[in-house]
Coordinates of C-alpha atoms in Angstrom, one line a residue:
M1 CA 86.1 139.3 110.9
A2 CA 88.7 142.0 111.5
G3 CA 91.6 141.7 109.1
A4 CA 89.9 139.0 107.0
A5 CA 91.7 138.2 103.7
T6 CA 90.3 139.4 100.4
S7 CA 91.0 138.4 96.8
R8 CA 93.0 141.6 96.4
D9 CA 95.3 140.5 99.2
V10 CA 96.0 137.2 97.5
E11 CA 96.5 138.8 94.2
E12 CA 99.0 141.2 95.7
V13 CA 101.0 138.4 97.1
I14 CA 101.0 136.4 93.8
Q15 CA 102.0 139.5 91.8
K16 CA 105.0 140.2 94.0
L17 CA 106.0 136.5 93.7
H18 CA 106.0 136.7 89.9
S19 CA 108.1 139.9 89.8
D20 CA 111.4 140.0 87.8
R21 CA 113.1 141.8 90.7
A22 CA 114.5 139.6 93.5
R23 CA 113.8 142.2 96.1
T24 CA 110.1 142.4 95.2
R25 CA 109.9 138.6 95.2
D26 CA 111.4 138.5 98.7
E27 CA 108.8 141.1 99.8
G28 CA 106.1 138.8 98.4
V29 CA 107.5 135.8 100.4
K30 CA 107.5 137.9 103.6
L31 CA 104.0 139.2 103.0
L32 CA 102.7 135.6 102.4
G33 CA 104.4 134.6 105.7
T34 CA 102.3 137.1 107.6
W35 CA 99.1 135.7 106.1
L36 CA 100.0 132.0 106.8
Q37 CA 100.6 132.4 110.5
G38 CA 98.5 133.3 113.5
D39 CA 94.8 134.2 113.3
R40 CA 95.0 135.6 109.8
A41 CA 95.8 132.1 108.4
V42 CA 92.3 130.9 108.7
S43 CA 90.6 133.6 106.6
F44 CA 93.4 133.5 104.0
C45 CA 93.4 129.8 103.6
R46 CA 89.6 129.5 103.6
L47 CA 89.4 132.1 100.8
L48 CA 91.9 130.2 98.7
G49 CA 90.0 127.0 99.5
R50 CA 86.6 128.3 98.4
N51 CA 88.0 129.7 95.2
T52 CA 89.9 126.6 94.4
V53 CA 86.9 124.2 94.6
R54 CA 85.0 126.5 92.2
L55 CA 87.6 125.9 89.5
K56 CA 86.6 123.8 86.6
P57 CA 88.9 120.8 85.9
G58 CA 91.8 121.8 83.6
H59 CA 91.4 125.5 84.3
L60 CA 93.6 127.7 86.5
T61 CA 91.9 131.0 85.8
G62 CA 91.4 133.3 88.8
A63 CA 94.3 134.6 90.8
A64 CA 93.1 133.8 94.4
T65 CA 93.5 130.0 94.3
W66 CA 95.9 127.5 95.9
P67 CA 97.2 126.2 92.6
L68 CA 98.2 129.7 91.3
L69 CA 99.8 130.5 94.7
I70 CA 101.8 127.3 94.6
L71 CA 102.9 127.9 91.0
A72 CA 104.0 131.4 92.0
L73 CA 106.2 130.0 94.8
L74 CA 107.7 127.5 92.4
N75 CA 108.6 130.4 90.2
C76 CA 110.4 132.1 93.1
V77 CA 112.4 129.0 93.9
K78 CA 113.5 128.6 90.3
E79 CA 114.6 132.2 90.2
D80 CA 116.6 131.8 93.4
I81 CA 118.3 128.8 92.0
S82 CA 119.1 130.4 88.7
A83 CA 120.4 133.6 90.3
K84 CA 122.8 131.7 92.7
K85 CA 123.9 129.2 90.0
R86 CA 122.7 126.2 92.1
G87 CA 125.1 127.2 94.9
A88 CA 122.2 128.1 97.2
T89 CA 121.7 126.1 100.3
K90 CA 118.8 128.1 101.7
S91 CA 115.8 129.8 100.2
A92 CA 113.0 131.7 101.9
A93 CA 110.8 130.8 99.0
A94 CA 111.5 127.1 99.4
R95 CA 110.6 127.3 103.1
M96 CA 107.4 129.2 102.3
L97 CA 106.5 126.6 99.7
R98 CA 106.7 123.9 102.3
V99 CA 104.5 126.0 104.7
A100 CA 102.0 126.7 101.9
V101 CA 101.6 123.0 101.0
Q102 CA 101.1 122.2 104.6
C103 CA 98.4 124.9 105.0
A104 CA 96.7 123.8 101.8
E105 CA 96.5 120.2 103.0
D106 CA 95.2 121.2 106.5
V107 CA 91.5 120.8 106.2
R108 CA 91.0 122.7 109.4
L109 CA 92.5 125.7 107.7
S110 CA 91.4 125.4 104.1
G111 CA 88.1 123.8 104.7
H112 CA 88.5 121.3 101.7
S113 CA 90.8 118.4 100.7
L114 CA 92.8 117.7 97.5
L115 CA 93.2 121.4 96.7
L116 CA 96.5 120.7 95.0
I117 CA 95.4 118.0 92.6
S118 CA 95.7 120.1 89.5
V119 CA 99.4 121.0 90.2
A120 CA 100.5 117.7 91.9
R121 CA 102.4 116.5 88.8
Q122 CA 104.1 119.8 88.4
L123 CA 105.1 119.7 92.1
F124 CA 106.7 116.3 91.8
S125 CA 108.6 117.3 88.6
H126 CA 109.8 120.5 90.2
I127 CA 111.0 118.8 93.4
W128 CA 112.9 116.3 91.2
E129 CA 114.5 119.1 89.1
V130 CA 115.6 121.0 92.3
I131 CA 117.1 118.1 94.3
K132 CA 118.6 115.8 91.6
D133 CA 121.8 117.8 91.2
G134 CA 122.5 118.6 94.9
P135 CA 121.3 118.4 98.4
G136 CA 120.9 122.1 98.9
F137 CA 117.1 122.2 99.1
Q138 CA 116.7 118.6 100.2
L139 CA 115.5 119.4 103.8
E140 CA 112.5 121.5 102.7
F141 CA 111.6 119.5 99.5
S142 CA 111.8 116.1 101.1
I143 CA 109.2 117.2 103.6
I144 CA 106.9 118.3 100.8
L145 CA 107.6 115.1 98.9
R146 CA 106.6 112.9 101.9
Q147 CA 103.4 115.0 102.5
L148 CA 102.3 114.6 98.8
L149 CA 103.1 110.9 98.7
A150 CA 100.9 110.3 101.7
V151 CA 97.8 111.2 99.5
K152 CA 96.8 108.5 97.0
E153 CA 95.2 111.0 94.6
Y154 CA 98.5 113.0 94.5
R155 CA 101.0 110.2 94.1
Y156 CA 99.0 108.7 91.3
Q157 CA 99.8 111.9 89.4
M158 CA 103.5 111.1 89.5
K159 CA 105.1 109.6 86.4
S160 CA 106.6 106.2 86.8
R161 CA 110.0 107.4 85.6
T162 CA 110.0 110.2 88.1
Y163 CA 109.1 107.8 91.0
S164 CA 111.9 105.5 90.0
S165 CA 114.3 108.4 89.8
F166 CA 113.4 109.5 93.3
V167 CA 113.9 105.9 94.7
I168 CA 117.3 105.5 93.1
L169 CA 118.5 109.0 94.1
Y170 CA 117.6 108.5 97.8
M171 CA 119.1 105.0 97.8
K172 CA 122.4 106.4 96.5
R173 CA 122.5 109.2 99.0
I174 CA 121.9 106.8 101.9
A175 CA 124.6 104.5 100.6
S176 CA 127.1 107.3 100.3
G177 CA 126.1 108.6 103.8
F178 CA 126.9 105.2 105.3
D179 CA 130.2 104.9 103.5
A180 CA 133.0 104.1 105.9
K181 CA 134.9 107.2 104.9
S182 CA 132.2 109.6 105.8
S183 CA 130.5 107.6 108.6
N184 CA 132.2 109.5 111.3
Q185 CA 130.7 112.8 110.3
A186 CA 127.6 113.6 112.3
S187 CA 126.1 115.8 109.5
S188 CA 126.5 113.0 107.0
K189 CA 124.7 110.5 109.3
D190 CA 121.9 113.0 109.9
E191 CA 121.5 113.5 106.2
S192 CA 121.4 109.7 105.6
F193 CA 118.7 109.2 108.2
R194 CA 116.6 112.0 106.6
C195 CA 117.0 110.3 103.2
A196 CA 116.1 107.0 104.8
L197 CA 112.8 108.4 106.1
T198 CA 111.9 109.8 102.6
L199 CA 112.9 106.5 101.0
H200 CA 110.7 104.6 103.4
V201 CA 107.7 106.7 102.4
L202 CA 108.6 106.3 98.7
L203 CA 108.7 102.5 99.0
E204 CA 105.5 102.3 100.9
N205 CA 103.6 104.6 98.6
P206 CA 104.3 103.8 94.9
P207 CA 102.1 105.4 92.2
G208 CA 100.2 102.2 91.6
D209 CA 102.3 99.1 91.0
Y210 CA 106.1 99.2 91.1
P211 CA 107.3 100.3 87.6
D212 CA 109.4 97.8 85.6
I213 CA 112.0 100.4 85.1
M214 CA 112.9 100.1 88.8
R215 CA 113.7 96.5 88.9
E216 CA 117.3 96.5 87.7
E217 CA 118.2 99.6 89.5
I218 CA 117.0 98.8 93.0
L219 CA 117.5 95.0 93.3
I220 CA 120.3 93.6 95.3
Q221 CA 121.7 96.8 96.7
D222 CA 124.4 95.4 98.9
F223 CA 124.8 98.4 101.1
V224 CA 121.4 97.7 102.7
F225 CA 122.6 94.2 103.8
R226 CA 125.9 95.6 105.0
S227 CA 124.3 98.4 107.0
W228 CA 121.6 96.2 108.5
L229 CA 123.7 94.6 111.1
R230 CA 125.9 97.6 111.7
T231 CA 123.1 100.0 112.8
H232 CA 121.1 99.8 116.0
D233 CA 118.6 102.4 114.9
Q234 CA 115.2 100.8 114.7
T235 CA 113.8 103.5 112.4
L236 CA 116.4 102.7 109.9
K237 CA 115.9 98.9 110.4
S238 CA 112.2 99.4 109.8
L239 CA 113.2 100.9 106.4
F240 CA 115.3 97.9 105.7
I241 CA 112.3 95.7 106.4
T242 CA 110.2 97.6 104.0
Y243 CA 113.0 97.4 101.4
A244 CA 113.2 93.7 101.9
K245 CA 109.5 93.3 101.3
V246 CA 109.8 95.3 98.1
Q247 CA 112.7 93.1 97.0
L248 CA 110.6 89.9 97.5
K249 CA 107.8 91.5 95.3
L250 CA 110.1 92.7 92.5
A251 CA 112.9 90.1 92.4
R252 CA 112.7 87.6 89.6
A253 CA 115.7 85.7 91.0
I254 CA 114.0 84.9 94.3
P255 CA 116.5 82.4 95.6
E256 CA 119.4 84.9 95.3
V257 CA 117.5 87.5 97.4
L258 CA 116.3 84.9 99.9
Q259 CA 119.8 83.6 100.6
K260 CA 121.0 87.1 101.6
L261 CA 117.9 87.7 103.7
V262 CA 118.2 84.3 105.4
D263 CA 121.8 85.1 106.3
I264 CA 120.8 88.5 107.7
I265 CA 117.9 87.1 109.7
I266 CA 120.0 84.3 111.2
K267 CA 122.6 86.9 112.3
E268 CA 120.0 89.2 113.7
L269 CA 118.4 86.3 115.7
D270 CA 121.8 85.3 117.0
Q271 CA 122.3 88.8 118.3
N272 CA 119.3 88.1 120.6
V273 CA 117.4 91.3 119.9
N274 CA 114.3 90.7 121.9
T275 CA 112.8 88.3 119.4
G276 CA 111.2 85.9 121.9
A277 CA 107.5 85.2 121.5
G278 CA 106.5 86.5 124.9
F279 CA 107.3 90.1 124.0
L280 CA 105.3 90.0 120.8
W281 CA 102.1 88.7 122.4
C282 CA 102.0 90.8 125.6
E283 CA 99.8 93.8 126.0
A284 CA 100.7 96.8 123.9
P285 CA 103.1 99.2 125.8
R286 CA 101.6 102.4 127.0
D287 CA 104.1 105.0 125.8
E288 CA 104.6 105.9 122.2
K289 CA 108.3 105.0 122.0
A290 CA 107.6 101.5 123.4
G291 CA 104.7 101.2 121.0
F292 CA 107.0 101.8 118.0
F293 CA 109.4 99.2 119.4
R294 CA 106.6 96.7 119.5
C295 CA 105.5 97.6 116.0
F296 CA 109.1 97.1 114.7
Q297 CA 109.4 93.7 116.4
E298 CA 106.2 92.5 114.8
E299 CA 107.4 93.8 111.4
W300 CA 110.6 91.9 111.9
M301 CA 108.9 88.7 113.0
D302 CA 106.5 88.9 110.0
L303 CA 109.4 89.4 107.6
S304 CA 111.3 86.5 109.2
A305 CA 108.3 84.2 108.8
T306 CA 107.9 85.1 105.2
V307 CA 111.6 84.6 104.4
F308 CA 111.6 81.2 106.1
Y309 CA 108.5 80.0 104.3
L310 CA 109.7 81.2 100.9
A311 CA 113.1 79.7 101.5
Y312 CA 111.4 76.4 102.2
K313 CA 109.0 76.6 99.2
C314 CA 111.4 78.0 96.6
T315 CA 114.2 75.6 97.2
P316 CA 113.9 73.0 94.3
K317 CA 113.0 69.5 95.5
I318 CA 115.8 67.8 93.4
P319 CA 118.4 65.3 94.3
N320 CA 121.1 67.9 94.4
R321 CA 123.2 67.6 97.6
E322 CA 123.9 71.4 97.9
K323 CA 120.2 72.3 97.4
R324 CA 119.2 69.5 99.8
L325 CA 121.5 70.8 102.5
K326 CA 120.1 74.3 102.1
T327 CA 116.5 72.9 102.6
E328 CA 117.6 70.9 105.6
H329 CA 119.3 74.0 107.0
I330 CA 116.0 76.0 106.8
M331 CA 114.2 73.2 108.5
D332 CA 116.7 73.1 111.3
L333 CA 116.3 76.8 111.8
I334 CA 112.5 76.5 112.1
M335 CA 112.8 73.5 114.5
D336 CA 115.3 75.4 116.6
G337 CA 112.9 78.4 116.7
L338 CA 110.1 76.1 117.8
L339 CA 112.1 74.8 120.7
K340 CA 113.2 78.3 121.7
G341 CA 109.7 79.8 121.3
T342 CA 110.9 82.3 118.7
G343 CA 108.2 84.7 117.7
S344 CA 108.9 84.4 114.0
I345 CA 107.7 80.8 114.0
C346 CA 104.3 81.9 115.4
F347 CA 104.0 84.2 112.4
L348 CA 105.1 81.4 110.1
I349 CA 102.4 79.1 111.4
H350 CA 99.7 81.8 111.4
K351 CA 100.4 82.9 107.8
Y352 CA 101.4 79.8 106.1
G353 CA 100.3 76.8 108.3
H354 CA 97.6 75.7 105.9
T355 CA 100.0 75.6 103.0
V356 CA 102.8 73.5 104.6
E357 CA 102.8 69.7 104.1
K358 CA 100.9 68.0 106.9
S359 CA 103.7 65.7 107.9
L360 CA 106.0 68.7 108.3
M361 CA 103.4 70.5 110.3
I362 CA 102.9 67.5 112.6
S363 CA 106.6 67.3 113.3
W364 CA 106.7 71.0 114.1
F365 CA 103.8 70.5 116.4
K366 CA 105.5 67.7 118.3
A367 CA 108.6 69.9 118.7
S368 CA 106.4 72.8 120.0
C369 CA 104.8 70.4 122.5
Q370 CA 108.2 69.4 123.8
A371 CA 109.1 73.0 124.4
L372 CA 105.9 73.5 126.5
R373 CA 107.6 71.9 129.5
S374 CA 110.1 74.9 129.8
D375 CA 107.7 77.7 128.8
I376 CA 104.3 78.3 127.3
N377 CA 105.0 78.3 123.6
R378 CA 102.7 80.8 121.7
A379 CA 103.1 78.9 118.5
L380 CA 100.7 76.4 120.0
K381 CA 98.0 79.0 119.7
E382 CA 98.5 79.0 115.9
F383 CA 98.8 75.3 115.8
S384 CA 95.4 75.1 117.5
I385 CA 93.9 77.0 114.5
V386 CA 95.5 74.8 111.9
L387 CA 95.5 71.3 113.5
M388 CA 92.4 71.3 115.7
L389 CA 89.5 68.9 114.7
N390 CA 87.8 71.5 112.5
A391 CA 90.9 71.4 110.3
K392 CA 89.7 68.0 109.0
E393 CA 87.4 70.0 106.7
E394 CA 90.5 71.3 104.9
A395 CA 91.2 69.0 102.0
Q396 CA 95.0 69.1 102.5
F397 CA 94.6 68.3 106.2
C398 CA 92.7 65.1 106.0
L399 CA 94.7 63.2 108.6
T400 CA 95.1 59.5 108.6
K401 CA 94.2 57.5 111.6
G402 CA 97.9 57.3 112.7
E403 CA 98.4 61.1 112.2
M404 CA 95.2 61.8 114.1
S405 CA 96.5 59.6 117.0
I406 CA 99.7 61.6 117.1
V407 CA 97.9 65.0 117.1
E408 CA 95.4 64.0 119.7
G409 CA 98.2 62.6 121.9
C410 CA 100.1 65.9 121.7
W411 CA 97.0 67.9 122.5
Q412 CA 96.4 65.7 125.6
D413 CA 100.0 66.4 126.7
V414 CA 99.4 70.1 126.2
W415 CA 96.1 69.9 128.2
N416 CA 97.7 68.0 131.1
S417 CA 100.7 70.3 131.2
L418 CA 98.6 73.5 131.3
I419 CA 96.2 72.1 133.9
Q420 CA 99.1 71.1 136.2
A421 CA 100.9 74.4 135.7
L422 CA 97.9 76.7 135.9
P423 CA 98.2 77.2 139.7
L424 CA 101.8 78.4 139.3
F425 CA 100.8 80.8 136.5
S426 CA 98.1 82.5 138.6
T427 CA 100.6 85.1 140.0
T428 CA 101.7 86.1 136.5
T429 CA 98.9 87.7 134.6
L430 CA 100.5 87.3 131.2
L431 CA 101.1 83.6 131.5
A432 CA 97.7 82.9 133.2
D433 CA 95.9 84.7 130.4
S434 CA 97.9 82.9 127.8
A435 CA 97.2 79.5 129.4
L436 CA 93.5 80.1 129.8
S437 CA 93.2 81.4 126.3
L438 CA 94.8 78.3 124.9
L439 CA 92.6 76.1 127.1
G440 CA 89.5 77.9 126.0
G441 CA 90.5 77.5 122.4
M442 CA 90.9 73.8 122.8
I443 CA 87.5 73.5 124.5
V444 CA 85.8 75.4 121.7
R445 CA 87.4 73.4 118.9
G446 CA 87.1 70.0 120.7
D447 CA 84.1 67.7 121.2
L448 CA 81.5 69.9 123.0
S449 CA 79.9 66.8 124.6
N450 CA 82.9 66.7 126.8
S451 CA 82.7 70.3 127.9
I452 CA 80.8 69.6 131.1
F453 CA 83.4 67.0 132.1
I454 CA 86.2 69.5 131.4
R455 CA 84.5 72.2 133.4
K456 CA 83.9 69.9 136.3
N457 CA 87.6 69.0 136.5
L458 CA 88.5 72.7 136.2
L459 CA 86.0 73.6 138.9
R460 CA 87.4 70.9 141.2
S461 CA 91.0 72.3 140.6
A462 CA 89.8 75.8 141.4
L463 CA 88.1 74.7 144.7
E464 CA 91.3 72.9 145.7
L465 CA 93.3 76.1 144.9
E466 CA 91.1 78.1 147.3
F467 CA 92.4 76.2 150.2
S468 CA 96.0 75.4 149.2
L469 CA 97.2 78.6 147.4
L470 CA 95.1 81.3 148.9
N471 CA 97.0 84.6 148.4
E472 CA 96.4 88.1 147.3
Q473 CA 96.0 87.3 143.6
N474 CA 93.9 84.2 144.1
V475 CA 91.4 86.1 146.3
V476 CA 90.3 87.8 143.1
I477 CA 91.0 85.1 140.5
I478 CA 89.5 82.0 142.2
P479 CA 85.9 83.3 142.8
E480 CA 85.7 84.6 139.3
V481 CA 86.9 81.3 137.8
I482 CA 84.4 79.4 139.9
F483 CA 81.5 81.6 138.7
S484 CA 82.6 81.4 135.1
L485 CA 82.9 77.6 135.2
C486 CA 79.5 77.2 136.8
A487 CA 77.6 79.7 134.7
G488 CA 79.5 79.0 131.4
F489 CA 80.2 82.6 130.9
S490 CA 82.0 85.5 132.6
S491 CA 79.7 88.2 134.1
P492 CA 80.4 91.9 133.6
A493 CA 79.6 92.4 137.2
I494 CA 82.2 89.9 138.2
N495 CA 84.8 91.5 135.9
S496 CA 84.2 94.9 137.3
A497 CA 84.0 93.9 141.0
D498 CA 86.8 94.5 143.4
A499 CA 88.2 92.0 145.9
S500 CA 85.9 93.0 148.8
Q501 CA 82.8 92.5 146.7
L502 CA 84.0 89.1 145.6

């Protein structure tokens, strides 16, 4: 290959980067830049990759390797900082270090993975030493930090104290950025959002378990709770959700954390931020932005469900009036969510339904059945998993005769409501799919000896629809329903057929 890199080319770059003269080091950075861009990058990176994988563990001998190139760039950054007395805000070497790390980690360029494993700990320590005293190099080094954290083998090389120091540093910078005095400055806000992105990656990628040294430093940071309701940026709120989950894992004083989270969740739900169940269970949006919005909403509903459940479980069952009122308050919130069809309650039943007292579950079920008259409540889908007949096998759900009568009566109401409303749903695909899905689940979990009777009634309803509600949608839906009910399954040919073939 014309212009292919040789070991001598790499050695020339590394020698210049290690020079005592600033001008020579700058030449080395520029020369490296010519090798790491365009067509020349492949041969240069592949050469470094081949030489690196040949290294024995614990040895950095041989000049033409990725670890030695990275160490040379670290030396350049240190010299730049030392020469400018930490007053530097830019460094060509820092930018080139970011590019080099990205190239080393790009398997398409280097041909191998984990090429920086031998210098990962030094990289983490160097990044900390550079950014701890000022934000000058934060833009470049935060990108490097996030890239290294994404690789399990690298982040496990980080010391627990270093990790804790990073978390605390970024939390303090976010807090100062959202301070009321500086909140009007656009640059300060941008800086805070960049810090939030890095903190998010840190919280999601600890080096093993969360170190004990972190607990006192990161618990109950009030600025998070203050900023949660003030911001409308969902990327930042996604960070807050991650932070809240970490709080619940680390906090020894769970009730204190829960009370703050419950207050936040109540206010967020009161702001009516698209938390209805219908949005959560619809088909995934096509565009990427909408897809992120859906992901955020599901994260939010999942956190809400966890907080509601923990608040219910962790409140002491003692004859204390204040504690009793708090428990009743949580129960009122859950009941209100059932009546409104709030998505967080669907998550609550899905995740914790089998651990809730059966009497409480039955009362929630009755409330959900009442809500069915105004809308299809998706929580019923989760109830169908927990409270259907096969749940009798669960020891904690051995229902008494009276309880079984209540549950069966509610399911009969659900069945009757859906059968009567199904013709109206046929023009709305989402509702029709939801109703049929729930009906199908009821048939599967019920007494199969009655399935023929059920299918006969459904078939009669479908035939009546063909004459009473014949429209553009039903031309396609009704024949497919008739076939499926008669055959007991849905044919691929029917699914793929168009209206004329039907």
